[in-house]
Short mmCIF file of C-alpha atoms and ligand atoms in Angstrom, two decimals:
data_model
loop_
_atom_site.label_atom_id
_atom_site.label_comp_id
_atom_site.label_asym_id
_atom_site.label_seq_id
_atom_site.Cartn_x
_atom_site.Cartn_y
_atom_site.Cartn_z
CA MET A 1 -14.08 -9.05 0.44
CA SER A 2 -10.37 -9.67 0.83
CA SER A 3 -8.26 -7.53 3.10
CA LEU A 4 -4.71 -6.59 3.99
CA ILE A 5 -3.52 -6.50 7.60
CA VAL A 6 -0.98 -3.70 7.92
CA GLN A 7 1.27 -3.16 10.93
CA GLY A 8 1.93 0.58 11.02
CA GLY A 9 5.13 2.35 11.97
CA ALA A 10 7.81 0.77 9.75
CA ARG A 11 10.04 3.06 7.69
CA LEU A 12 10.06 1.66 4.15
CA THR A 13 13.56 1.26 2.74
CA GLY A 14 15.17 -0.51 -0.22
CA ARG A 15 14.29 -0.88 -3.88
CA VAL A 16 11.06 -1.67 -5.69
CA ARG A 17 10.55 -2.52 -9.37
CA ILE A 18 7.55 -1.00 -11.10
CA GLY A 19 5.47 -3.06 -13.55
CA GLY A 20 3.87 -2.16 -16.87
CA SER A 21 1.21 0.54 -16.96
CA LYS A 22 -2.36 -0.58 -16.26
CA ASN A 23 -3.94 2.17 -18.32
CA ALA A 24 -1.58 1.56 -21.25
CA SER A 25 -2.22 -2.20 -21.09
CA VAL A 26 -5.99 -1.94 -21.22
CA ALA A 27 -5.73 0.14 -24.43
CA ILE A 28 -2.97 -1.92 -26.01
CA MET A 29 -4.56 -5.34 -25.42
CA PRO A 30 -7.67 -4.62 -27.53
CA ALA A 31 -5.56 -2.78 -30.14
CA THR A 32 -3.72 -6.04 -30.88
CA LEU A 33 -7.01 -7.35 -32.34
CA PHE A 34 -6.22 -5.28 -35.46
CA GLY A 35 -3.24 -7.48 -36.29
CA ALA A 36 -3.29 -10.04 -39.11
CA GLY A 37 -1.12 -12.18 -36.78
CA PRO A 38 -0.13 -12.47 -33.12
CA THR A 39 1.44 -9.67 -31.05
CA ARG A 40 3.90 -10.28 -28.21
CA LEU A 41 3.53 -7.88 -25.29
CA GLU A 42 6.33 -7.50 -22.78
CA ASP A 43 5.86 -6.01 -19.31
CA LEU A 44 2.10 -6.51 -19.37
CA PRO A 45 1.41 -6.30 -15.62
CA ASP A 46 0.08 -9.27 -13.68
CA ILE A 47 -3.00 -7.43 -12.38
CA ASN A 48 -6.69 -8.28 -12.30
CA ASP A 49 -7.69 -5.77 -15.01
CA VAL A 50 -5.31 -7.51 -17.42
CA LYS A 51 -6.68 -10.94 -16.42
CA VAL A 52 -10.26 -9.75 -16.96
CA PHE A 53 -9.37 -8.20 -20.34
CA SER A 54 -7.68 -11.48 -21.33
CA GLU A 55 -10.93 -13.33 -20.53
CA ILE A 56 -12.93 -10.83 -22.59
CA LEU A 57 -10.60 -11.18 -25.60
CA CYS A 58 -10.78 -14.98 -25.37
CA ALA A 59 -14.58 -14.86 -25.23
CA LEU A 60 -14.47 -12.87 -28.49
CA GLY A 61 -12.40 -15.60 -30.13
CA ALA A 62 -8.82 -14.40 -29.63
CA ARG A 63 -6.11 -16.40 -27.80
CA VAL A 64 -4.12 -14.92 -24.92
CA ASP A 65 -1.15 -16.90 -23.59
CA ARG A 66 1.30 -15.83 -20.89
CA GLN A 67 4.77 -17.24 -21.67
CA GLU A 68 7.35 -18.53 -19.20
CA ASP A 69 9.44 -15.37 -19.70
CA GLY A 70 6.45 -13.28 -18.55
CA SER A 71 5.54 -11.90 -21.98
CA VAL A 72 2.00 -12.34 -23.28
CA ILE A 73 1.07 -13.37 -26.81
CA ILE A 74 -2.30 -12.25 -28.13
CA ASP A 75 -3.40 -14.06 -31.28
CA PRO A 76 -6.45 -12.39 -32.86
CA THR A 77 -6.78 -14.72 -35.86
CA GLY A 78 -9.81 -16.52 -34.38
CA LEU A 79 -11.64 -13.28 -33.54
CA SER A 80 -15.25 -13.89 -34.51
CA ARG A 81 -17.50 -11.70 -32.35
CA TRP A 82 -18.23 -7.99 -32.49
CA ASP A 83 -20.58 -8.01 -29.53
CA ALA A 84 -19.57 -7.81 -25.87
CA PRO A 85 -22.57 -8.15 -23.56
CA TYR A 86 -22.75 -6.81 -20.00
CA GLU A 87 -21.81 -10.13 -18.32
CA LEU A 88 -18.52 -9.98 -20.22
CA VAL A 89 -17.56 -6.34 -19.75
CA LYS A 90 -19.12 -5.38 -16.42
CA ARG A 91 -15.92 -5.79 -14.42
CA LEU A 92 -13.82 -3.48 -16.56
CA ARG A 93 -14.31 0.17 -17.43
CA ALA A 94 -11.74 0.04 -20.22
CA SER A 95 -13.81 -2.53 -22.11
CA TYR A 96 -15.22 0.54 -23.90
CA TYR A 97 -12.08 0.41 -26.07
CA LEU A 98 -13.72 -2.58 -27.75
CA LEU A 99 -16.08 -0.06 -29.37
CA GLY A 100 -13.27 1.59 -31.35
CA VAL A 101 -11.50 -1.68 -32.11
CA LEU A 102 -14.51 -3.76 -33.19
CA LEU A 103 -15.91 -0.85 -35.19
CA GLY A 104 -12.54 -0.54 -36.97
CA ARG A 105 -12.22 -4.25 -37.49
CA PHE A 106 -15.79 -5.29 -38.44
CA GLY A 107 -17.55 -2.01 -39.27
CA LYS A 108 -19.89 -2.78 -36.38
CA ALA A 109 -19.75 -3.18 -32.62
CA GLU A 110 -22.20 -3.87 -29.81
CA VAL A 111 -20.69 -3.29 -26.38
CA ALA A 112 -22.48 -2.91 -23.06
CA LEU A 113 -21.82 0.24 -21.05
CA PRO A 114 -19.11 -0.82 -18.63
CA GLY A 115 -18.70 -0.65 -14.84
CA GLY A 116 -15.36 0.24 -13.23
CA CYS A 117 -14.43 2.46 -10.27
CA ASP A 118 -17.24 4.51 -8.75
CA ILE A 119 -15.69 7.99 -8.90
CA GLY A 120 -18.53 10.06 -10.33
CA LEU A 121 -20.39 10.32 -13.61
CA ARG A 122 -18.45 8.68 -16.44
CA PRO A 123 -20.02 9.81 -19.72
CA ILE A 124 -18.77 8.61 -23.12
CA ASP A 125 -20.35 11.34 -25.25
CA GLN A 126 -16.96 12.41 -26.65
CA HIS A 127 -16.17 8.84 -27.74
CA LEU A 128 -19.53 8.68 -29.54
CA LYS A 129 -19.05 12.13 -31.09
CA GLY A 130 -15.79 10.84 -32.56
CA PHE A 131 -17.35 7.64 -33.93
CA ARG A 132 -20.18 9.65 -35.52
CA ALA A 133 -17.65 12.01 -37.13
CA LEU A 134 -15.91 8.97 -38.62
CA GLY A 135 -19.22 7.95 -40.24
CA ALA A 136 -20.67 5.48 -37.74
CA GLN A 137 -24.33 5.31 -36.81
CA VAL A 138 -24.65 5.24 -33.04
CA SER A 139 -27.60 3.89 -31.08
CA MET A 140 -28.20 2.85 -27.50
CA GLU A 141 -30.46 -0.11 -26.72
CA HIS A 142 -30.93 -1.96 -23.44
CA GLY A 143 -27.65 -0.63 -22.03
CA MET A 144 -25.72 -1.63 -25.17
CA VAL A 145 -23.91 0.89 -27.37
CA LYS A 146 -24.42 -0.15 -31.00
CA LEU A 147 -22.20 1.17 -33.77
CA LYS A 148 -22.49 0.53 -37.49
CA ALA A 149 -20.63 1.97 -40.47
CA LYS A 150 -20.53 1.03 -44.15
CA GLU A 151 -17.19 2.75 -44.32
CA LEU A 152 -15.16 4.76 -41.78
CA ARG A 153 -13.81 8.01 -43.17
CA GLY A 154 -11.16 10.24 -41.61
CA ALA A 155 -12.46 13.44 -39.99
CA GLU A 156 -11.43 16.44 -37.91
CA ILE A 157 -12.63 16.00 -34.36
CA TYR A 158 -12.37 18.60 -31.60
CA LEU A 159 -12.85 17.12 -28.12
CA ASP A 160 -15.00 19.32 -25.86
CA VAL A 161 -13.22 17.94 -22.79
CA VAL A 162 -9.71 16.53 -22.57
CA SER A 163 -10.52 12.83 -22.35
CA VAL A 164 -8.01 9.99 -22.24
CA GLY A 165 -10.64 7.41 -23.16
CA ALA A 166 -12.11 9.38 -26.07
CA THR A 167 -8.66 10.18 -27.48
CA ILE A 168 -7.72 6.49 -27.39
CA ASN A 169 -11.04 5.17 -28.72
CA ILE A 170 -11.04 7.60 -31.66
CA MET A 171 -7.37 6.80 -32.42
CA LEU A 172 -8.31 3.11 -32.51
CA ALA A 173 -11.25 3.44 -34.89
CA ALA A 174 -9.45 6.04 -37.05
CA THR A 175 -6.55 3.64 -37.59
CA MET A 176 -8.84 1.58 -39.84
CA ALA A 177 -10.62 4.54 -41.51
CA LYS A 178 -10.09 5.76 -45.07
CA GLY A 179 -8.13 9.01 -45.08
CA THR A 180 -6.76 11.17 -42.31
CA THR A 181 -8.25 11.89 -38.89
CA VAL A 182 -7.14 14.80 -36.74
CA ILE A 183 -8.06 14.83 -33.04
CA GLU A 184 -7.76 18.29 -31.49
CA ASN A 185 -7.69 19.02 -27.76
CA ALA A 186 -6.49 15.43 -27.36
CA ALA A 187 -5.26 14.06 -24.03
CA LYS A 188 -1.47 13.79 -23.72
CA GLU A 189 -0.98 11.00 -21.17
CA PRO A 190 2.09 8.76 -21.59
CA HIS A 191 -0.14 5.75 -22.31
CA ILE A 192 -1.53 7.54 -25.37
CA VAL A 193 2.03 7.75 -26.71
CA ASP A 194 2.53 4.09 -25.84
CA LEU A 195 -0.59 3.09 -27.77
CA ALA A 196 0.57 5.16 -30.77
CA ASN A 197 3.95 3.39 -30.63
CA LEU A 198 2.23 0.00 -30.64
CA LEU A 199 -0.07 0.95 -33.53
CA ASN A 200 2.87 2.31 -35.56
CA ALA A 201 4.85 -0.87 -34.88
CA MET A 202 1.84 -2.79 -36.28
CA GLY A 203 2.01 -0.67 -39.45
CA ALA A 204 -0.29 2.27 -38.61
CA ARG A 205 0.59 5.93 -39.18
CA VAL A 206 -0.11 7.92 -36.02
CA GLN A 207 1.64 11.25 -35.45
CA GLY A 208 1.56 13.79 -32.65
CA ALA A 209 0.59 11.48 -29.76
CA GLY A 210 1.70 13.21 -26.56
CA THR A 211 0.65 16.63 -27.93
CA ASP A 212 -2.89 17.95 -28.07
CA VAL A 213 -3.19 17.29 -31.81
CA VAL A 214 -3.05 13.66 -32.92
CA LYS A 215 -3.11 12.80 -36.60
CA ILE A 216 -3.97 9.32 -37.82
CA ARG A 217 -3.68 8.27 -41.45
CA GLY A 218 -5.90 5.24 -41.86
CA THR A 219 -4.91 1.88 -43.27
CA ASP A 220 -6.71 -1.40 -43.89
CA GLN A 221 -4.01 -3.87 -42.93
CA LEU A 222 -2.02 -4.11 -39.69
CA ASN A 223 0.35 -6.84 -38.60
CA GLY A 224 1.32 -8.30 -35.25
CA CYS A 225 4.46 -6.95 -33.57
CA THR A 226 6.49 -7.10 -30.36
CA HIS A 227 5.94 -4.25 -27.92
CA ALA A 228 7.11 -3.48 -24.38
CA VAL A 229 4.47 -1.66 -22.31
CA ILE A 230 5.69 1.52 -20.56
CA PRO A 231 6.12 1.49 -16.77
CA ASP A 232 3.14 2.46 -14.63
CA ASP A 233 3.58 6.07 -13.49
CA ILE A 234 0.70 5.76 -11.02
CA GLU A 235 2.10 2.62 -9.38
CA ALA A 236 5.47 4.39 -9.22
CA GLY A 237 3.90 7.50 -7.67
CA THR A 238 2.12 5.35 -5.11
CA TYR A 239 5.41 3.80 -3.88
CA VAL A 240 7.07 7.22 -3.90
CA MET A 241 4.31 8.44 -1.56
CA MET A 242 4.48 5.30 0.59
CA ALA A 243 8.17 6.02 1.13
CA ALA A 244 7.57 9.69 1.95
CA ALA A 245 4.64 8.99 4.29
CA THR A 246 6.67 6.46 6.31
CA HIS A 247 9.80 8.71 6.46
CA GLY A 248 11.55 6.02 4.48
CA ASP A 249 14.25 5.92 1.84
CA VAL A 250 13.23 4.00 -1.29
CA ARG A 251 14.56 3.67 -4.82
CA VAL A 252 11.66 3.21 -7.24
CA GLU A 253 13.09 1.44 -10.28
CA ASN A 254 12.18 0.71 -13.91
CA ILE A 255 10.31 3.97 -14.43
CA ILE A 256 10.39 6.99 -16.73
CA PRO A 257 11.00 9.74 -14.11
CA GLN A 258 9.78 12.46 -16.51
CA HIS A 259 6.27 10.96 -16.33
CA LEU A 260 6.30 11.82 -12.62
CA ASP A 261 7.51 15.43 -12.96
CA SER A 262 4.40 17.03 -11.45
CA VAL A 263 4.40 14.54 -8.57
CA LEU A 264 8.10 14.85 -7.77
CA ALA A 265 7.84 18.66 -7.86
CA LYS A 266 5.15 18.51 -5.17
CA LEU A 267 7.18 16.10 -3.05
CA ARG A 268 10.18 18.43 -3.20
CA GLU A 269 7.89 21.28 -2.05
CA ALA A 270 6.84 19.06 0.85
CA GLY A 271 10.48 18.71 1.91
CA VAL A 272 11.15 15.25 0.48
CA ILE A 273 14.65 14.55 -0.89
CA VAL A 274 14.25 13.43 -4.50
CA GLU A 275 17.07 12.06 -6.62
CA GLU A 276 16.39 11.13 -10.26
CA ASN A 277 18.62 9.12 -12.52
CA GLY A 278 17.83 7.45 -15.85
CA ASP A 279 15.18 4.90 -15.03
CA TRP A 280 14.83 5.32 -11.28
CA VAL A 281 14.03 7.85 -8.63
CA ARG A 282 15.09 7.77 -4.97
CA VAL A 283 12.94 9.46 -2.36
CA ALA A 284 13.92 10.00 1.26
CA ALA A 285 11.92 11.82 3.89
CA PRO A 286 13.88 12.07 7.10
CA GLY A 287 11.70 14.75 8.77
CA ARG A 288 8.02 15.62 9.04
CA LEU A 289 6.55 16.66 5.67
CA LYS A 290 5.32 20.21 5.06
CA ALA A 291 1.73 20.72 3.91
CA VAL A 292 1.43 21.31 0.16
CA SER A 293 -1.61 22.14 -1.97
CA VAL A 294 -2.38 20.62 -5.33
CA LYS A 295 -4.96 20.64 -8.13
CA THR A 296 -5.49 17.55 -10.29
CA LEU A 297 -5.26 18.18 -14.04
CA PRO A 298 -4.87 16.21 -17.26
CA TYR A 299 -1.23 15.22 -18.00
CA PRO A 300 1.29 16.80 -17.57
CA GLY A 301 -0.59 18.17 -14.55
CA PHE A 302 -0.88 16.35 -11.24
CA PRO A 303 -2.77 13.06 -11.89
CA THR A 304 -6.20 12.44 -10.39
CA ASP A 305 -5.12 8.82 -9.87
CA LEU A 306 -2.56 9.97 -7.28
CA GLN A 307 -4.85 12.46 -5.54
CA GLN A 308 -5.89 9.85 -2.94
CA PRO A 309 -2.36 8.66 -2.02
CA PHE A 310 -1.34 12.34 -1.85
CA VAL A 311 -4.14 13.20 0.60
CA ALA A 312 -3.20 10.18 2.73
CA MET A 313 0.41 11.39 2.80
CA MET A 314 -0.62 14.95 3.74
CA THR A 315 -2.74 13.82 6.72
CA THR A 316 0.39 13.87 8.91
CA ALA A 317 2.20 16.84 7.30
CA GLU A 318 2.75 20.06 9.19
CA GLY A 319 0.12 22.67 8.25
CA VAL A 320 -2.97 22.75 6.05
CA SER A 321 -3.03 21.29 2.51
CA ILE A 322 -5.75 22.07 0.00
CA VAL A 323 -6.41 19.45 -2.68
CA HIS A 324 -8.73 20.35 -5.55
CA GLU A 325 -10.04 17.56 -7.78
CA THR A 326 -10.91 18.86 -11.25
CA ILE A 327 -11.30 15.60 -13.20
CA TRP A 328 -13.90 13.51 -11.33
CA ASP A 329 -16.87 14.79 -9.35
CA ASN A 330 -16.86 12.17 -6.60
CA ARG A 331 -13.32 11.12 -5.76
CA PHE A 332 -13.04 11.90 -2.04
CA GLY A 333 -15.21 8.97 -0.89
CA TYR A 334 -12.29 7.49 1.06
CA ALA A 335 -11.76 10.62 3.21
CA ASN A 336 -14.25 9.39 5.82
CA GLU A 337 -12.07 6.35 6.45
CA LEU A 338 -9.01 8.58 6.91
CA ILE A 339 -11.02 10.72 9.36
CA ARG A 340 -11.86 7.55 11.31
CA MET A 341 -8.10 6.94 11.52
CA GLY A 342 -7.64 10.35 13.16
CA ALA A 343 -7.09 12.58 10.12
CA ARG A 344 -8.55 16.10 10.09
CA ILE A 345 -10.16 16.54 6.67
CA LYS A 346 -13.03 18.74 5.49
CA ILE A 347 -14.56 18.24 2.07
CA ASP A 348 -16.35 21.03 0.25
CA GLY A 349 -17.51 19.82 -3.15
CA ARG A 350 -14.40 18.96 -5.13
CA THR A 351 -11.98 20.43 -2.58
CA ALA A 352 -10.40 18.76 0.44
CA PHE A 353 -8.85 20.75 3.30
CA ILE A 354 -6.38 18.62 5.25
CA GLU A 355 -5.02 19.82 8.58
CA GLY A 356 -2.00 17.68 9.39
CA VAL A 357 -2.00 15.71 12.67
CA PRO A 358 1.12 14.21 14.27
CA LYS A 359 -0.13 10.59 13.96
CA LEU A 360 -2.95 8.45 12.62
CA PHE A 361 -4.05 5.30 14.46
CA GLY A 362 -4.63 1.88 12.96
CA ILE A 363 -8.21 0.55 12.73
CA PRO A 364 -10.25 -1.59 10.30
CA VAL A 365 -11.06 0.47 7.16
CA CYS A 366 -12.70 -0.25 3.84
CA SER A 367 -11.83 1.06 0.38
CA LYS A 368 -15.04 1.34 -1.55
CA ASN A 369 -15.09 1.08 -5.32
CA ASP A 370 -11.90 2.98 -6.21
CA LEU A 371 -8.56 1.21 -6.43
CA ARG A 372 -6.65 4.43 -5.71
CA ALA A 373 -8.71 4.88 -2.52
CA GLY A 374 -7.40 1.46 -1.46
CA ALA A 375 -3.84 2.61 -2.13
CA ALA A 376 -4.49 5.73 -0.01
CA LEU A 377 -5.76 3.67 2.93
CA ILE A 378 -2.72 1.39 2.71
CA ILE A 379 -0.42 4.43 2.86
CA ALA A 380 -2.34 5.77 5.85
CA ALA A 381 -2.18 2.36 7.55
CA LEU A 382 1.59 2.14 7.01
CA SER A 383 2.17 5.50 8.68
CA ALA A 384 -0.33 4.91 11.53
CA ASP A 385 0.28 3.67 15.07
CA GLY A 386 -0.82 0.06 15.49
CA GLU A 387 -2.57 -2.42 13.22
CA SER A 388 -5.08 -1.70 10.44
CA GLU A 389 -7.16 -4.02 8.33
CA VAL A 390 -7.72 -2.56 4.86
CA ASP A 391 -10.75 -4.20 3.29
CA GLY A 392 -11.57 -4.14 -0.44
CA MET A 393 -8.27 -5.49 -1.73
CA GLU A 394 -10.05 -6.84 -4.80
CA TYR A 395 -10.12 -3.23 -6.06
CA VAL A 396 -6.46 -2.64 -5.27
CA ASP A 397 -5.51 -5.87 -7.06
CA ARG A 398 -7.17 -4.55 -10.21
CA GLY A 399 -4.25 -2.20 -10.73
CA TYR A 400 -1.38 -2.99 -8.34
CA GLU A 401 0.78 -6.02 -9.10
CA ARG A 402 1.59 -8.12 -5.98
CA ILE A 403 1.39 -5.04 -3.78
CA ASP A 404 1.79 -7.04 -0.53
CA GLU A 405 5.00 -8.75 -1.75
CA LYS A 406 6.47 -5.46 -2.99
CA MET A 407 5.68 -3.74 0.32
CA ARG A 408 7.19 -6.61 2.32
CA SER A 409 10.39 -6.33 0.27
CA LEU A 410 10.60 -2.72 1.50
CA GLY A 411 10.27 -3.78 5.13
CA ALA A 412 6.52 -3.42 5.70
CA THR A 413 4.73 -5.95 7.89
CA VAL A 414 1.63 -6.86 5.89
CA ARG A 415 -0.36 -10.01 5.27
CA ARG A 416 -3.49 -10.88 3.37
CA ALA A 417 -6.66 -12.08 5.07
CA GLY A 418 -10.18 -13.01 4.01
N1 EPU B 1 -15.61 12.95 -20.01
C1 EPU B 1 -16.72 13.44 -20.63
N2 EPU B 1 -17.15 12.81 -21.79
C2 EPU B 1 -16.50 11.74 -22.31
C3 EPU B 1 -15.34 11.25 -21.66
C4 EPU B 1 -14.93 11.87 -20.51
O1 EPU B 1 -17.35 14.41 -20.18
O2 EPU B 1 -16.94 11.24 -23.35
C5 EPU B 1 -15.13 13.61 -18.78
C6 EPU B 1 -15.15 12.69 -17.57
O3 EPU B 1 -16.43 12.70 -16.94
C7 EPU B 1 -14.06 13.26 -16.70
C8 EPU B 1 -13.05 13.79 -17.73
O4 EPU B 1 -13.75 13.92 -18.95
O5 EPU B 1 -14.58 14.34 -15.97
C9 EPU B 1 -11.83 12.91 -17.95
O6 EPU B 1 -12.21 11.59 -18.27
P1 EPU B 1 -11.32 10.61 -19.16
O7 EPU B 1 -12.11 10.20 -20.35
O8 EPU B 1 -9.99 11.24 -19.37
O9 EPU B 1 -11.17 9.36 -18.21
P2 EPU B 1 -11.19 7.82 -18.61
O10 EPU B 1 -10.55 7.65 -19.93
O11 EPU B 1 -12.54 7.26 -18.40
C10 EPU B 1 -8.84 7.28 -17.67
C11 EPU B 1 -8.27 6.31 -16.66
C12 EPU B 1 -8.66 6.74 -15.26
C13 EPU B 1 -8.15 8.16 -15.02
C14 EPU B 1 -8.66 9.10 -16.11
C15 EPU B 1 -8.08 10.50 -16.01
C16 EPU B 1 -8.23 4.26 -17.90
C17 EPU B 1 -8.79 2.89 -18.10
N3 EPU B 1 -8.79 4.98 -16.95
O12 EPU B 1 -10.25 7.23 -17.50
O13 EPU B 1 -7.97 5.84 -14.40
O14 EPU B 1 -8.61 8.62 -13.77
O15 EPU B 1 -8.31 8.58 -17.41
O16 EPU B 1 -6.69 10.47 -16.07
O17 EPU B 1 -7.30 4.64 -18.59
C18 EPU B 1 -7.51 4.73 -12.42
O18 EPU B 1 -6.59 4.15 -13.01
O19 EPU B 1 -7.63 4.74 -11.17
C19 EPU B 1 -8.50 5.45 -13.21
C20 EPU B 1 -9.73 5.74 -12.77
#
């Protein structure tokens, strides 16, 4: 396990630049396999999930090359495999997007059920319902999902739950189907719009992404393109909360502030000064924060991926905050570590009750199996008295680009160990 030694107590100040969105990247990278030629991706973040997905695409026969200017070229012309066994996909939840892409591209796909963060049950029944509606036969053998279709045909698909993954996977397969597909009760996350923009730049015809009805008119030929990945709203929200928790004053740059509306509204309620302008937001928290309650919801609601940093921030606010998690059934696993640091938290099912304390104290802690839990422990460690060692950085590095360097540039005293 690798860890981060954090010296608590510093107010974070200055500017930080946010990288490309993890969850957009892991949908966009496989989508480039539809192209008849290479696609150039700008702002693809330098994070472990992107590295792992690059390895997976190469193992399937594609080429992935990072250029000197930081852009990444994915050339799918050598793509030869439609199977992705467990050894290949086990490190990446989003490898399930290969189902939609390989089904669209080859009319068949065999992909192992993936791993990823341990945050509760992660069914893919809605993805499979969508593939079946498009005409695929679906079977499950030895942990592999097998899909086969003579021909994919457009269909009307109503999602029983609002699912980011199912919306994206069905969009991907439907892009190569004959006729029109309509996804109702679709997820509306910014990365779904980003994927639609990429697909349309490749020659697809996707309408309505960002609303709960997405319409895809299928095609049989897509080309490569150049696409800049949108900024990561969750990385941005994490730095915003780092600044607030340390009573700092930070300008978080290269973002789309609108994507953080629900988060910034909650920070304002907590007494944080928030200034938005074009592609940045400045947050300053001179005094003690006020307790604020929140419920996680699909976009544009408060994101589940910022629930953990939010709880960490509220541990030292004045009053009692209630945080209700509606997306995942097991996403408070990190609370015990915060309690060991002196936080007063009670968990009842999917609800956390946080009674603010004046200070946390630094100790060794471990973030288990959820990269956002790691981010929460780092925020807690920054605001605590004394030194903490946050173990499990390999999870954090899955989704946060050079987090130690970025924190140092804001005045934090942190170093890697182990
Ligand atoms: N669900 C079903 N059936 C399905 C799919 C989902 O019941 O077929 C349920 C899930 O169990 C969950 C809810 O629907 O209760 C939402 O799941 P969703 O499919 O939206 O999640 P996901 O696509 O697997 C993505 C992100 C997660 C993020 C969620 C929610 C990626 C690679 N992952 O997961 O990101 O928490 O959406 O916004 O995009 C993270 O970045 O830390 C992370 C876990």
